[in-house]
CSV table of C-alpha atoms and ligand atoms in Angstrom, one decimal:
chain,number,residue,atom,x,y,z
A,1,UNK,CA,-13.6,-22.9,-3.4
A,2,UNK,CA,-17.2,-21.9,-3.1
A,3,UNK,CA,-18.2,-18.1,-3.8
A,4,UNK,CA,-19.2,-16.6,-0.5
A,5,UNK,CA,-20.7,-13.3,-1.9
A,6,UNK,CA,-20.2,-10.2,0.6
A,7,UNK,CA,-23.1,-8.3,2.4
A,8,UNK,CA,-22.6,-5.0,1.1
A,9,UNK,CA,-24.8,-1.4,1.2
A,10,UNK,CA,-24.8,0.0,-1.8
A,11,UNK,CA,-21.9,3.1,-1.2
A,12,UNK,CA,-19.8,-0.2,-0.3
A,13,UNK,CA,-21.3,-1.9,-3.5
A,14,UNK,CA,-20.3,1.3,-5.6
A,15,UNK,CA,-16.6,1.3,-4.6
A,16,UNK,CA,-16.3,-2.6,-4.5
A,17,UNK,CA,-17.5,-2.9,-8.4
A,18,UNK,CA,-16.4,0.0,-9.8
A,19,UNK,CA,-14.0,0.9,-13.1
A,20,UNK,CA,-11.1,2.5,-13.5
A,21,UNK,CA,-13.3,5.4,-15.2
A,22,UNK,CA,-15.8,5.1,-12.5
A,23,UNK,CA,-13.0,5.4,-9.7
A,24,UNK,CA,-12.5,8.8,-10.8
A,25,UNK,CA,-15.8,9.9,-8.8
A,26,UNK,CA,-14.7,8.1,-6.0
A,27,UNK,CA,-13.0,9.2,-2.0
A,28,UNK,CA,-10.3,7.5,-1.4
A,29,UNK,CA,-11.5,7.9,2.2
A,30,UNK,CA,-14.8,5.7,1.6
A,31,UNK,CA,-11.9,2.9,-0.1
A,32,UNK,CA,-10.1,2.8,3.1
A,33,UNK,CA,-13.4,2.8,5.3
A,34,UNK,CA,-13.2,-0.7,4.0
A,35,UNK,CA,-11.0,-1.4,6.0
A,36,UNK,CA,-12.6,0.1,8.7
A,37,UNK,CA,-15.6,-1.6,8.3
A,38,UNK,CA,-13.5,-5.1,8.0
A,39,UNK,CA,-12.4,-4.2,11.6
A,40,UNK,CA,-15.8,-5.0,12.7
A,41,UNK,CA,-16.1,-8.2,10.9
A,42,UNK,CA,-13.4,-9.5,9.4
A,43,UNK,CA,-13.9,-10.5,5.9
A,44,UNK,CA,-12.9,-14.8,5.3
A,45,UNK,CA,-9.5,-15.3,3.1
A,46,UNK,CA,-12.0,-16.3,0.9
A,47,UNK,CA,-14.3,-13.2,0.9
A,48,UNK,CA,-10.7,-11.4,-0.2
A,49,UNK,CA,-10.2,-14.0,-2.8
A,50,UNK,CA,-13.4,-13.4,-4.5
A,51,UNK,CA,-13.1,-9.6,-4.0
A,52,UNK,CA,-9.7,-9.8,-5.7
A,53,UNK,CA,-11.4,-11.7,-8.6
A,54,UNK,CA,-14.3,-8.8,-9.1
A,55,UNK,CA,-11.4,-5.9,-8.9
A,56,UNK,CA,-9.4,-6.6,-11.4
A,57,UNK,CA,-7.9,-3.5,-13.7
A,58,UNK,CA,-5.6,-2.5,-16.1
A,59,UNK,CA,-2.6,-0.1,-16.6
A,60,UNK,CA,-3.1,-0.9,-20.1
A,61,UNK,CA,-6.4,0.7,-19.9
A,62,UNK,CA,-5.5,4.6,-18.4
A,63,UNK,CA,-5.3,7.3,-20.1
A,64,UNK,CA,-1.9,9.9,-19.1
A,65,UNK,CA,-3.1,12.2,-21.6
A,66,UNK,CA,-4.7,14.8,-19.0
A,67,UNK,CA,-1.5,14.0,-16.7
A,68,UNK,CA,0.8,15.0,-19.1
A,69,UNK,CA,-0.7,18.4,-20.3
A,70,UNK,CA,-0.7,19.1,-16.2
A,71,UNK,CA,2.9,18.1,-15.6
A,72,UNK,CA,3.7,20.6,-19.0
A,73,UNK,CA,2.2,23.7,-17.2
A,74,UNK,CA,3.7,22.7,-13.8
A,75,UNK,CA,6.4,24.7,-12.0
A,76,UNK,CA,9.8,23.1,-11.1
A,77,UNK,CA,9.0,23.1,-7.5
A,78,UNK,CA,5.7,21.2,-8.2
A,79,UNK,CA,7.5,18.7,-10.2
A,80,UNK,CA,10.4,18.2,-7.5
A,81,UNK,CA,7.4,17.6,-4.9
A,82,UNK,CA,5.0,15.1,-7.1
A,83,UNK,CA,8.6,13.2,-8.1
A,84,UNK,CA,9.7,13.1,-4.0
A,85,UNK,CA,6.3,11.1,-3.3
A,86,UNK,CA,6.1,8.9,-6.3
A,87,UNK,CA,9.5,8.1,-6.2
A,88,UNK,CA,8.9,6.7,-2.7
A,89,UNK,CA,6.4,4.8,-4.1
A,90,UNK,CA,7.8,3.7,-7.3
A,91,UNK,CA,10.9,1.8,-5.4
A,92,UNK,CA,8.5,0.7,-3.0
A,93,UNK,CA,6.5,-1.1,-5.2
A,94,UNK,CA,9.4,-3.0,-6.7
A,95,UNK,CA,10.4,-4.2,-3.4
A,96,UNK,CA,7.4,-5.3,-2.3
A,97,UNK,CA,7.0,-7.4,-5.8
A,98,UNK,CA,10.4,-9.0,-5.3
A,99,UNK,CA,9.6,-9.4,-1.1
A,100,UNK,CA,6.5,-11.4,-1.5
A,101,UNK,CA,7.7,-14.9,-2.6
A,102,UNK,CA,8.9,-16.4,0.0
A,103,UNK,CA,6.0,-15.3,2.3
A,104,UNK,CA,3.6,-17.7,-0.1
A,105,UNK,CA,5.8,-20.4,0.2
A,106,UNK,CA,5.7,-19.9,4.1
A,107,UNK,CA,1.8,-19.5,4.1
A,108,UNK,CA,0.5,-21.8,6.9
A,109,UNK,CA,-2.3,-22.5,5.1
A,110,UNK,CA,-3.5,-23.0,1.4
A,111,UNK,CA,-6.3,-20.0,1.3
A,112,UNK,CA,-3.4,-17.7,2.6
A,113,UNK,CA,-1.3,-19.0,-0.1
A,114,UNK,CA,-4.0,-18.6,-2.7
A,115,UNK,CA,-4.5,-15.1,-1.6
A,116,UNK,CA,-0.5,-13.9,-1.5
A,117,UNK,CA,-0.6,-15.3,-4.4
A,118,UNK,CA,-2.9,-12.4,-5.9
A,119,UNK,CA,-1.2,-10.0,-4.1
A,120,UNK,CA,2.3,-10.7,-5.9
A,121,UNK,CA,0.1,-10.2,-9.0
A,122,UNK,CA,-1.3,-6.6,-7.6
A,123,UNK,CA,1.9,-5.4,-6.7
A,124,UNK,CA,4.1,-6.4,-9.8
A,125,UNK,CA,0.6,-4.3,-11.6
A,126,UNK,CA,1.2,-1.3,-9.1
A,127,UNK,CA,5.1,-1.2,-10.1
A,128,UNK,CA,3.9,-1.2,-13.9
A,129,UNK,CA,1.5,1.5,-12.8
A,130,UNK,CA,4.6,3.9,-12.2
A,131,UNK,CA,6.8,2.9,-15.1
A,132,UNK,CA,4.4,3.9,-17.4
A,133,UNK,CA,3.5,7.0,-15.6
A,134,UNK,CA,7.2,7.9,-15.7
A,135,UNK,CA,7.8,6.9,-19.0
A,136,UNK,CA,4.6,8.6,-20.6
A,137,UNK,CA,4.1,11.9,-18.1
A,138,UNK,CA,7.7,12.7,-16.7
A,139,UNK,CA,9.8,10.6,-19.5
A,140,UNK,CA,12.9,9.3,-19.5
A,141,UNK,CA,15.5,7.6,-21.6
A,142,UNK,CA,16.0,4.7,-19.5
A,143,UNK,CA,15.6,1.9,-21.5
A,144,UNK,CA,14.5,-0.9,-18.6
A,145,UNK,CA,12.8,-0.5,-15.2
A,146,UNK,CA,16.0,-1.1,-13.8
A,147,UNK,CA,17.8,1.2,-15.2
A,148,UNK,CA,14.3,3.6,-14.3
A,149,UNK,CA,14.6,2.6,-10.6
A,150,UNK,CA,18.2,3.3,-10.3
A,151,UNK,CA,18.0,6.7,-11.3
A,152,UNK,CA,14.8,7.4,-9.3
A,153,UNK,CA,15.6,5.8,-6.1
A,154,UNK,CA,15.0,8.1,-2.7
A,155,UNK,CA,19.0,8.1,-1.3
A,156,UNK,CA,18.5,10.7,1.3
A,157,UNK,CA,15.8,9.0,3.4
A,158,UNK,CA,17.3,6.7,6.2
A,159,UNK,CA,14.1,5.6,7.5
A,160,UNK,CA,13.2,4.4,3.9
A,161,UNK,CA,16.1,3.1,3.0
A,162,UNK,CA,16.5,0.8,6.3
A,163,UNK,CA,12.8,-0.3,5.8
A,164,UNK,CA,12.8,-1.4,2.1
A,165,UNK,CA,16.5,-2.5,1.1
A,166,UNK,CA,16.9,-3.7,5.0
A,167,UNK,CA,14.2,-4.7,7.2
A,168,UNK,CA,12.0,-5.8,4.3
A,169,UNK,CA,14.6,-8.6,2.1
A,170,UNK,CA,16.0,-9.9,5.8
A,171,UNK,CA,13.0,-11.6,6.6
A,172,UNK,CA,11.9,-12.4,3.6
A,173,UNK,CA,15.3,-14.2,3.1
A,174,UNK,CA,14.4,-15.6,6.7
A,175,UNK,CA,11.1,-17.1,5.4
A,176,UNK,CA,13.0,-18.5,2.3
A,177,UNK,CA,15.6,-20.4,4.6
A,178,UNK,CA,13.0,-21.6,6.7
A,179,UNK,CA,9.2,-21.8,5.7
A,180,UNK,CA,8.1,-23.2,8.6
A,181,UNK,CA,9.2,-21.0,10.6
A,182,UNK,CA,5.8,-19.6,12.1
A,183,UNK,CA,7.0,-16.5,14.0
A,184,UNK,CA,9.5,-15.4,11.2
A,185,UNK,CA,5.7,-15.2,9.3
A,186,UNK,CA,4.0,-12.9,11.9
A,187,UNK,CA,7.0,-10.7,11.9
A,188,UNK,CA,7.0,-10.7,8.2
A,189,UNK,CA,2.9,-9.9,7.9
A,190,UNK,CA,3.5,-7.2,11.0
A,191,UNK,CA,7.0,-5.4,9.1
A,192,UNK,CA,5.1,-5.8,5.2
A,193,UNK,CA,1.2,-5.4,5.9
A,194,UNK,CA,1.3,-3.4,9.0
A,195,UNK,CA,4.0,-0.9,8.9
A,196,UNK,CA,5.0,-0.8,5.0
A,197,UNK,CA,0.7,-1.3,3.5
A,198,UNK,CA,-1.0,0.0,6.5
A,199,UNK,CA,0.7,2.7,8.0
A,200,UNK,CA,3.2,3.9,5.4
A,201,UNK,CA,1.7,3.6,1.8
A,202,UNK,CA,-2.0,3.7,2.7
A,203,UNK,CA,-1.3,7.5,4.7
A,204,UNK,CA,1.0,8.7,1.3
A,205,UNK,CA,-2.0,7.3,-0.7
A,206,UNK,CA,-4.7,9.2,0.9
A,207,UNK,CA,-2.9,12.6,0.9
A,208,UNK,CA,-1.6,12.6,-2.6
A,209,UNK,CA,-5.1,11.3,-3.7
A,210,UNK,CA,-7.3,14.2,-1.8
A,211,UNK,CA,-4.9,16.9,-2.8
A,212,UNK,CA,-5.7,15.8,-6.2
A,213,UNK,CA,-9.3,15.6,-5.6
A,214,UNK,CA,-9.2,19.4,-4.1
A,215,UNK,CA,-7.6,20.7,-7.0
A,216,UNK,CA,-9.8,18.9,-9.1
A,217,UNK,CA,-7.2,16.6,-11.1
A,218,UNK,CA,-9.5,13.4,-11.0
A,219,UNK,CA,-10.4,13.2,-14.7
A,220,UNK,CA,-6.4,12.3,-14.2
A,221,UNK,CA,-5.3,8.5,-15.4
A,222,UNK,CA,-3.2,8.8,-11.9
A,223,UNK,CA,-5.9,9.5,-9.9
A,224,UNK,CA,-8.2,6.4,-11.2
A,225,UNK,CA,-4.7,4.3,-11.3
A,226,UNK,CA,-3.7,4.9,-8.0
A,227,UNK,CA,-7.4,5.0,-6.4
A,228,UNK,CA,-7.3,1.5,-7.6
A,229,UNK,CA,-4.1,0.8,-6.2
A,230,UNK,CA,-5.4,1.6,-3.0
A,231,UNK,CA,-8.3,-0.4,-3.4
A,232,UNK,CA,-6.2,-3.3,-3.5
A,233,UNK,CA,-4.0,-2.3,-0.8
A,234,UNK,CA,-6.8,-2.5,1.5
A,235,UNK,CA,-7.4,-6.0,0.6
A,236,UNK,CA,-3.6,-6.6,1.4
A,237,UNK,CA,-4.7,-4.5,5.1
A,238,UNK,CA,-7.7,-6.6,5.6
A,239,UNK,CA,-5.6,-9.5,4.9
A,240,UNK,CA,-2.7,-8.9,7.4
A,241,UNK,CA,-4.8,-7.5,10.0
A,242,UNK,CA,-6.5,-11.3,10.2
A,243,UNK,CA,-3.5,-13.0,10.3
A,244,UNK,CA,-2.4,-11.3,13.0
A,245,UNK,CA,-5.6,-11.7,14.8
A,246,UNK,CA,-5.3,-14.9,14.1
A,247,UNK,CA,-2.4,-15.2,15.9
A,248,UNK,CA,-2.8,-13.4,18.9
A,249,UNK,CA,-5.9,-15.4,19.3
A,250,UNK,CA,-3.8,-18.9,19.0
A,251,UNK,CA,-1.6,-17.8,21.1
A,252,UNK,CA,-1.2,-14.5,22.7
A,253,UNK,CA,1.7,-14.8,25.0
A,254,UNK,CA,3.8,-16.0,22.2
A,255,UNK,CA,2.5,-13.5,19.7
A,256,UNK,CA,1.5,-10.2,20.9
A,257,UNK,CA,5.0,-9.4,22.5
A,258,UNK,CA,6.3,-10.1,18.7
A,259,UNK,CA,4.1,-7.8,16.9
A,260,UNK,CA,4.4,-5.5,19.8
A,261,UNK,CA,8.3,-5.5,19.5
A,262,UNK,CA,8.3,-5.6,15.8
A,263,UNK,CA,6.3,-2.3,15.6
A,264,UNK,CA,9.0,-1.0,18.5
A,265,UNK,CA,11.8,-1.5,16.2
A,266,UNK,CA,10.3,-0.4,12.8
A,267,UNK,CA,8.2,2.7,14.1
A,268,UNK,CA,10.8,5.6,14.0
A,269,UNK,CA,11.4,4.5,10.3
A,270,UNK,CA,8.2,5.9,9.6
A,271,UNK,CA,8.6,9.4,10.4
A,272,UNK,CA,12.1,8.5,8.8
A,273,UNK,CA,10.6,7.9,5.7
A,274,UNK,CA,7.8,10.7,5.4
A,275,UNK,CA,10.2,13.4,6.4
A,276,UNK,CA,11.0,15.3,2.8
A,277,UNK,CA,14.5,16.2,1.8
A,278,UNK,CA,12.8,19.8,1.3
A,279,UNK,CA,10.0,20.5,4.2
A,280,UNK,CA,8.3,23.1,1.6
A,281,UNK,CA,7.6,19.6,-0.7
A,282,UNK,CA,4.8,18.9,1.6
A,283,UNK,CA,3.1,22.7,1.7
A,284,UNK,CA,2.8,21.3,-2.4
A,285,UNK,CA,0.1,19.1,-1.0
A,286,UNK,CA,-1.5,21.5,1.3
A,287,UNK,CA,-0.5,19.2,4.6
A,288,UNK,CA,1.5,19.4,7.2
A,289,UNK,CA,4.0,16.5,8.2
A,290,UNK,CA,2.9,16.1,11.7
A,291,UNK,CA,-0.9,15.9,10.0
A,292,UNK,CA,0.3,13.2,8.0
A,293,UNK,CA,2.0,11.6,11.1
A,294,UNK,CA,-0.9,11.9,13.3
A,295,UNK,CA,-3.2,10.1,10.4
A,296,UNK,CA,-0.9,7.6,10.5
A,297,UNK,CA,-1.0,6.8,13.8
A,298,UNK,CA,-4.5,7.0,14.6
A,299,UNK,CA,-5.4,4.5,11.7
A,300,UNK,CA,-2.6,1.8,13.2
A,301,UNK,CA,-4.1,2.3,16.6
A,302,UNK,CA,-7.6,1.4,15.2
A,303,UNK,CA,-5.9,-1.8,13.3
A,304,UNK,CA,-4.1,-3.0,16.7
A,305,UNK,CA,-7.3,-2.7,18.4
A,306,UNK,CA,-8.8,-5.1,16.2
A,307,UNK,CA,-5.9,-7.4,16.1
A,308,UNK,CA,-5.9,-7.4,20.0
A,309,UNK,CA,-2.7,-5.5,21.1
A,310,UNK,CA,-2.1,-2.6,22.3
A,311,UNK,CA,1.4,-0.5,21.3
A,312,UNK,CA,2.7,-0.6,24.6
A,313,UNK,CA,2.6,-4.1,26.3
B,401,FE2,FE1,1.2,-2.2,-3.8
B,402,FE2,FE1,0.1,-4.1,-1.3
């Protein structure tokens, strides 16, 4: 594989290079603008390779230490709002490490095995990312991550639980039982990197990340943890996004009614999923559901215009 180095300005440069500490000073808006900005030209499964290779991080490496004297002073209703969204994301994380497998072995080609391949690594690093906030900031007496995830998994939400325990394992079981099965792929990128990455977890990301940033909890190991977390993510959204360009070019009458239908069927899961079991969670993070909604939706529309569909057929 040769190194294609990216053309970026130097804000782009900034965000692209920098570590954990340095994330601290960072927007998680000008993060996702990569994405954005990948829209336009879409960056080469190899250009995400060698960006995968320059972003590397540790959990090992964060310190809680801030976090915990924060989550000390906090009131029980902060608490029961912070644990809502990271439990969400906790589970989530899991699921998408254990989901990923069989979509390498179906990759159609070798650079998008190569880069799943990083991905699984990424999200087995974001699940260890919440294990050892929970252990170290919240604690706990579980003494696995099983046992952790059992006690912390969302029950209440349908939406979320029909997504990840559901949707999610039946077609990656599809993929396992058949890896050549091309369209079981699309509707496994369009279900995993458009609805769960794109729409879902990158719109939780950037809301628990500015509230943080407007009450000035950035010096937080969370904060530079899960700004990095997102970082990655958008490489998993630039990723998805070009293999389902790719596909509606090669084909569109075959593909864009899939990924159309696909979102058709897993959309009302998202508001299913955002919806808190106590609507005065959310006024914890200063937004409003439908805000959160309408974010959502704009930022998929933008990601459908570049892959070359449009919601409604
Ligand atoms: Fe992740
Ligand atoms: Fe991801």
């Amino acid at each position: 594989m040769t190194a294609q180095v990216e053309e970026l300005d130097p804000t782009m440069q900034r965000i692209a290079r920098a570590s954990l500490r340095e994330l601290g000073d960072i927007r998680i808006d000008d993060v996702l603008s990569f994405i954005d900005r990948g829209l336009e030209r879409m960056p080469s499964y190899r250009e995400l390779y060698w960006r995968w290779e320059t972003q590397q991080w540790a959990v090992s490496d964060l310190d809680f230490g801030p976090d915990r004297q924060i989550w000390e002073q906090a009131t029980e209703h902060e608490r029961q709002a912070t644990l809502w969204g990271r439990r969400l994301f906790f589970n989530g994380e899991e699921r998408v490490t254990a989901t990923l497998a069989p979509f390498v072995w179906a990759a159609p080609t070798p650079e998008i095995e190569v880069f799943l391949s990083t991905q699984m690594v990424d999200e087995a690093r974001h699940t260890v990312f919440f294990d050892r906030w929970w252990r170290e900031v919240v604690g706990t007496d579980a003494a696995d991550m099983k046992t952790l995830l059992d006690q912390v998994r969302p029950t209440v939400n349908e939406g979320y639980n029909t997504l990840f325990y559901d949707r999610l394992p039946s077609i990656a079981r599809r993929l396992a039982t058949d890896p050549s099965d091309y369209d079981a792929f699309v509707k496994g990128v369009t279900i995993y990197h458009l609805v769960i990455e794109a729409t879902l977890a990158l719109t939780g990301q950037r809301f628990e990340l500015e509230t943080m940033r407007e009450r000035e909890l950035t010096h937080c190991g969370f904060y530079q943890g899960f700004t990095a977390v997102a970082r990655d993510e958008s490489r998993h959204v630039s990723f998805g996004i070009k293999v389902l360009h790719d596909a509606v070019q090669e084909d569109p009458e075959r593909f864009a009614p899939l990924i159309q239908r696909t979102l058709v069927e897993c959309l009302p899961l998202i508001s299913g999923t955002i919806e808190p079991p106590d609507p005065t969670y959310l006024t914890e993070y200063g937004h409003s559901e439908q805000e959160l909604l309408e974010f959502a939706m704009n930022s998929l529309n933008r990601r459908l215009r570049a892959i070359g569909i449009r919601l409604a057929a």
